[in-house]
Amino acid sequence: MKKETLKILPLIFIPLLLFVGGFLLLTGGVGVPRSRLEEDLRTSQNIPDDWTVTSSVSDSAAVFLYYPPAQNRYGWSIYINHPGFSFGYFFRGSLVAAGIHDNKEELPAAVEQIPIGDSGEIAYVSLNLTGIVRAEIDNGADTQTITLDESKPFAILVPPDAGFVTFYDKESNPAEILSRQI
C-alpha cells in the first residue's frame, strides 16, 4: 500500500505545482528577484553598459537613478514588491530626461520626490548638481542624518511615516524638492 501511494503522489503533486506556477505567471504573481533588479532594469529600459546606476532597495520598493558618464541626461525607475501572495519586484514606472543637454545647467538641479503609492515609501533622486551633502529626516522626536557625497548623484528610499525630509548643501542651504507622480 505504501509503495502504491508513493508512486501516485508525484502524479498528483507535479500537475498541481505546474498549475500553481502557471497561475502565478499568468496573473503577474512572479516578479524580479532582488538580486536581478539591476539586470532587469538595464534590459527592460535599454540602459547602456557605460551608464552608472545608483539605487536604494527595501523589502517593499526599489528606486534606480541612471545616467551616462557625462551626466548630461538621466532617468529613474521604480519597482514595487506587492505584499501578500506575490514573489519579487514589479516595474511600476519611470522617467527619462528628454534629449541630451549640452550643459548641466539645463537639467533640473533639484531633488525629485516620488511617492510610491503601494508601499507608502517615498523615493528621492538627484543628479546632485547643487552639491547636496546631507539629508535630514525629522519625525518630530528624532532627526536622522544621511551623509551624501556632494559630487555624486543619489537615490534614497524613505520609509512610510519617517518624517519630514530636507536636503542641504555644504553651506546648509536647503535644496529645492520637485514632486513627481508615477
mmCIF file of C-alpha atoms in Angstrom:
data_model
loop_
_atom_site.group_PDB
_atom_site.id
_atom_site.type_symbol
_atom_site.label_atom_id
_atom_site.label_comp_id
_atom_site.label_asym_id
_atom_site.label_seq_id
_atom_site.Cartn_x
_atom_site.Cartn_y
_atom_site.Cartn_z
ATOM 1 C CA MET A 1 0.000 0.000 0.000
ATOM 2 C CA LYS A 2 2.795 2.459 0.862
ATOM 3 C CA LYS A 3 4.633 1.776 -2.418
ATOM 4 C CA GLU A 4 1.464 2.450 -4.398
ATOM 5 C CA THR A 5 0.908 5.721 -2.521
ATOM 6 C CA LEU A 6 4.487 6.819 -3.161
ATOM 7 C CA LYS A 7 4.007 6.166 -6.894
ATOM 8 C CA ILE A 8 0.727 8.137 -7.014
ATOM 9 C CA LEU A 9 1.919 11.211 -5.061
ATOM 10 C CA PRO A 10 4.142 12.573 -7.867
ATOM 11 C CA LEU A 11 1.258 12.133 -10.313
ATOM 12 C CA ILE A 12 -0.863 14.373 -8.104
ATOM 13 C CA PHE A 13 1.684 16.965 -6.951
ATOM 14 C CA ILE A 14 3.563 17.602 -10.215
ATOM 15 C CA PRO A 15 0.427 18.724 -12.131
ATOM 16 C CA LEU A 16 -0.656 20.725 -9.085
ATOM 17 C CA LEU A 17 2.711 22.523 -8.928
ATOM 18 C CA LEU A 18 2.584 23.185 -12.678
ATOM 19 C CA PHE A 19 -0.930 24.602 -12.322
ATOM 20 C CA VAL A 20 0.039 26.890 -9.408
ATOM 21 C CA GLY A 21 3.228 28.022 -11.201
ATOM 22 C CA GLY A 22 1.299 28.739 -14.407
ATOM 23 C CA PHE A 23 -1.363 30.613 -12.448
ATOM 24 C CA LEU A 24 1.266 32.795 -10.764
ATOM 25 C CA LEU A 25 2.954 33.561 -14.080
ATOM 26 C CA LEU A 26 -0.316 34.414 -15.842
ATOM 27 C CA THR A 27 -1.615 36.611 -13.019
ATOM 28 C CA GLY A 28 1.633 38.504 -12.527
ATOM 29 C CA GLY A 29 2.425 36.865 -9.212
ATOM 30 C CA VAL A 30 6.086 36.331 -10.096
ATOM 31 C CA GLY A 31 8.300 39.369 -10.322
ATOM 32 C CA VAL A 32 12.012 40.071 -10.498
ATOM 33 C CA PRO A 33 14.141 38.775 -7.600
ATOM 34 C CA ARG A 34 16.035 41.404 -5.612
ATOM 35 C CA SER A 35 19.344 40.008 -6.873
ATOM 36 C CA ARG A 36 18.370 40.621 -10.530
ATOM 37 C CA LEU A 37 16.763 44.066 -10.279
ATOM 38 C CA GLU A 38 19.606 46.000 -11.920
ATOM 39 C CA GLU A 39 19.928 43.398 -14.672
ATOM 40 C CA ASP A 40 16.179 43.642 -15.362
ATOM 41 C CA LEU A 41 16.357 47.434 -15.267
ATOM 42 C CA ARG A 42 19.191 47.590 -17.796
ATOM 43 C CA THR A 43 17.442 45.120 -20.114
ATOM 44 C CA SER A 44 13.876 46.425 -19.894
ATOM 45 C CA GLN A 45 14.835 50.124 -20.009
ATOM 46 C CA ASN A 46 17.639 49.633 -22.587
ATOM 47 C CA ILE A 47 20.254 51.291 -20.382
ATOM 48 C CA PRO A 48 23.740 51.219 -21.944
ATOM 49 C CA ASP A 49 26.512 49.375 -20.099
ATOM 50 C CA ASP A 50 28.576 52.546 -19.633
ATOM 51 C CA TRP A 51 25.776 54.323 -17.734
ATOM 52 C CA THR A 52 26.061 54.424 -13.952
ATOM 53 C CA VAL A 53 23.173 53.070 -11.903
ATOM 54 C CA THR A 54 22.657 54.053 -8.292
ATOM 55 C CA SER A 55 19.835 52.571 -6.250
ATOM 56 C CA SER A 56 18.059 52.147 -2.970
ATOM 57 C CA VAL A 57 16.143 48.924 -2.324
ATOM 58 C CA SER A 58 13.866 47.978 0.568
ATOM 59 C CA ASP A 59 11.615 44.985 1.144
ATOM 60 C CA SER A 60 8.676 46.806 -0.462
ATOM 61 C CA ALA A 61 10.184 49.062 -3.160
ATOM 62 C CA ALA A 62 13.263 49.924 -5.210
ATOM 63 C CA VAL A 63 14.359 53.157 -6.883
ATOM 64 C CA PHE A 64 17.065 53.414 -9.540
ATOM 65 C CA LEU A 65 18.751 56.536 -10.927
ATOM 66 C CA TYR A 66 20.793 56.053 -14.104
ATOM 67 C CA TYR A 67 22.959 58.436 -16.128
ATOM 68 C CA PRO A 68 25.814 58.478 -18.673
ATOM 69 C CA PRO A 69 29.425 59.402 -17.792
ATOM 70 C CA ALA A 70 28.855 62.999 -18.980
ATOM 71 C CA GLN A 71 25.823 63.302 -16.662
ATOM 72 C CA ASN A 72 24.049 65.277 -19.406
ATOM 73 C CA ARG A 73 20.842 63.249 -19.135
ATOM 74 C CA TYR A 74 19.309 60.840 -16.658
ATOM 75 C CA GLY A 75 16.386 58.613 -15.858
ATOM 76 C CA TRP A 76 14.829 56.918 -12.884
ATOM 77 C CA SER A 77 12.710 53.815 -12.441
ATOM 78 C CA ILE A 78 10.594 52.463 -9.613
ATOM 79 C CA TYR A 79 9.864 48.832 -8.760
ATOM 80 C CA ILE A 80 7.470 47.638 -6.068
ATOM 81 C CA ASN A 81 7.198 44.374 -4.170
ATOM 82 C CA HIS A 82 3.497 43.695 -3.567
ATOM 83 C CA PRO A 83 2.571 42.494 -0.090
ATOM 84 C CA GLY A 84 0.867 39.135 0.153
ATOM 85 C CA PHE A 85 0.934 36.341 -2.392
ATOM 86 C CA SER A 86 3.467 37.600 -4.914
ATOM 87 C CA PHE A 87 7.130 36.936 -5.437
ATOM 88 C CA GLY A 88 9.667 39.552 -6.444
ATOM 89 C CA TYR A 89 9.591 43.166 -7.580
ATOM 90 C CA PHE A 90 7.409 44.591 -10.343
ATOM 91 C CA PHE A 91 8.175 47.573 -12.572
ATOM 92 C CA ARG A 92 5.943 50.486 -11.572
ATOM 93 C CA GLY A 93 7.094 53.456 -13.648
ATOM 94 C CA SER A 94 9.966 55.573 -14.891
ATOM 95 C CA LEU A 95 11.027 58.919 -16.271
ATOM 96 C CA VAL A 96 13.832 59.606 -18.705
ATOM 97 C CA ALA A 97 15.016 63.206 -19.156
ATOM 98 C CA ALA A 98 14.259 64.064 -22.777
ATOM 99 C CA GLY A 99 17.176 64.896 -25.026
ATOM 100 C CA ILE A 100 20.829 65.306 -24.319
ATOM 101 C CA HIS A 101 21.759 68.556 -22.660
ATOM 102 C CA ASP A 102 24.950 70.318 -23.699
ATOM 103 C CA ASN A 103 25.416 71.752 -20.242
ATOM 104 C CA LYS A 104 24.255 70.613 -16.842
ATOM 105 C CA GLU A 105 22.508 73.923 -16.145
ATOM 106 C CA GLU A 106 19.666 72.761 -18.417
ATOM 107 C CA LEU A 107 18.973 69.763 -16.158
ATOM 108 C CA PRO A 108 16.864 70.056 -13.010
ATOM 109 C CA ALA A 109 19.139 70.962 -10.109
ATOM 110 C CA ALA A 110 16.577 69.960 -7.535
ATOM 111 C CA VAL A 111 15.832 66.708 -5.766
ATOM 112 C CA GLU A 112 12.903 64.807 -7.257
ATOM 113 C CA GLN A 113 10.438 63.345 -4.765
ATOM 114 C CA ILE A 114 8.439 60.338 -5.997
ATOM 115 C CA PRO A 115 5.718 58.923 -3.718
ATOM 116 C CA ILE A 116 5.395 55.174 -4.167
ATOM 117 C CA GLY A 117 1.696 54.678 -3.512
ATOM 118 C CA ASP A 118 1.500 50.950 -2.902
ATOM 119 C CA SER A 119 4.395 50.787 -0.456
ATOM 120 C CA GLY A 120 3.920 54.176 1.212
ATOM 121 C CA GLU A 121 7.626 54.858 0.782
ATOM 122 C CA ILE A 122 8.977 57.989 -0.867
ATOM 123 C CA ALA A 123 11.874 57.919 -3.318
ATOM 124 C CA TYR A 124 14.273 60.851 -3.684
ATOM 125 C CA VAL A 125 16.598 61.070 -6.692
ATOM 126 C CA SER A 126 19.015 63.733 -7.852
ATOM 127 C CA LEU A 127 21.993 64.197 -10.146
ATOM 128 C CA ASN A 128 23.198 66.320 -7.217
ATOM 129 C CA LEU A 129 24.252 69.253 -9.390
ATOM 130 C CA THR A 130 23.974 71.649 -6.428
ATOM 131 C CA GLY A 131 26.350 69.688 -4.176
ATOM 132 C CA ILE A 132 23.953 68.281 -1.578
ATOM 133 C CA VAL A 133 25.917 66.875 1.358
ATOM 134 C CA ARG A 134 23.199 65.604 3.696
ATOM 135 C CA ALA A 135 19.571 64.658 4.083
ATOM 136 C CA GLU A 136 17.822 65.161 7.402
ATOM 137 C CA ILE A 137 14.725 63.139 8.269
ATOM 138 C CA ASP A 138 12.805 64.693 11.165
ATOM 139 C CA ASN A 139 9.878 62.759 12.654
ATOM 140 C CA GLY A 140 9.211 65.324 15.381
ATOM 141 C CA ALA A 141 11.042 63.382 18.074
ATOM 142 C CA ASP A 142 14.338 62.447 16.426
ATOM 143 C CA THR A 143 16.353 63.637 13.451
ATOM 144 C CA GLN A 144 18.205 61.108 11.318
ATOM 145 C CA THR A 145 21.020 62.389 9.104
ATOM 146 C CA ILE A 146 22.132 60.702 5.887
ATOM 147 C CA THR A 147 25.533 61.870 4.659
ATOM 148 C CA LEU A 148 25.861 62.279 0.878
ATOM 149 C CA ASP A 149 28.833 62.852 -1.414
ATOM 150 C CA GLU A 150 28.414 66.348 -2.875
ATOM 151 C CA SER A 151 29.799 65.225 -6.241
ATOM 152 C CA LYS A 152 27.701 62.075 -6.725
ATOM 153 C CA PRO A 153 24.093 61.557 -7.811
ATOM 154 C CA PHE A 154 21.899 59.683 -5.340
ATOM 155 C CA ALA A 155 18.730 57.623 -4.937
ATOM 156 C CA ILE A 156 17.195 57.266 -1.478
ATOM 157 C CA LEU A 157 14.068 55.467 -0.234
ATOM 158 C CA VAL A 158 12.425 56.801 2.904
ATOM 159 C CA PRO A 159 10.021 54.521 4.806
ATOM 160 C CA PRO A 160 6.379 55.489 5.348
ATOM 161 C CA ASP A 161 5.807 57.979 8.170
ATOM 162 C CA ALA A 162 9.573 58.526 8.595
ATOM 163 C CA GLY A 163 9.075 62.246 8.899
ATOM 164 C CA PHE A 164 9.864 65.426 7.007
ATOM 165 C CA VAL A 165 12.909 65.203 4.707
ATOM 166 C CA THR A 166 15.164 68.180 3.948
ATOM 167 C CA PHE A 167 18.300 68.159 1.802
ATOM 168 C CA TYR A 168 21.166 70.591 2.444
ATOM 169 C CA ASP A 169 24.259 71.753 0.560
ATOM 170 C CA LYS A 170 27.598 72.332 2.328
ATOM 171 C CA GLU A 171 26.539 75.892 3.297
ATOM 172 C CA SER A 172 23.396 74.419 4.960
ATOM 173 C CA ASN A 173 21.100 75.883 2.316
ATOM 174 C CA PRO A 174 18.017 73.709 1.786
ATOM 175 C CA ALA A 175 17.597 72.185 -1.677
ATOM 176 C CA GLU A 176 14.516 72.589 -3.812
ATOM 177 C CA ILE A 177 12.336 69.467 -3.984
ATOM 178 C CA LEU A 178 10.220 68.756 -7.053
ATOM 179 C CA SER A 179 7.356 66.325 -6.624
ATOM 180 C CA ARG A 180 6.716 63.737 -9.355
ATOM 181 C CA GLN A 181 3.998 61.127 -9.697
ATOM 182 C CA ILE A 182 4.218 57.691 -11.261
#
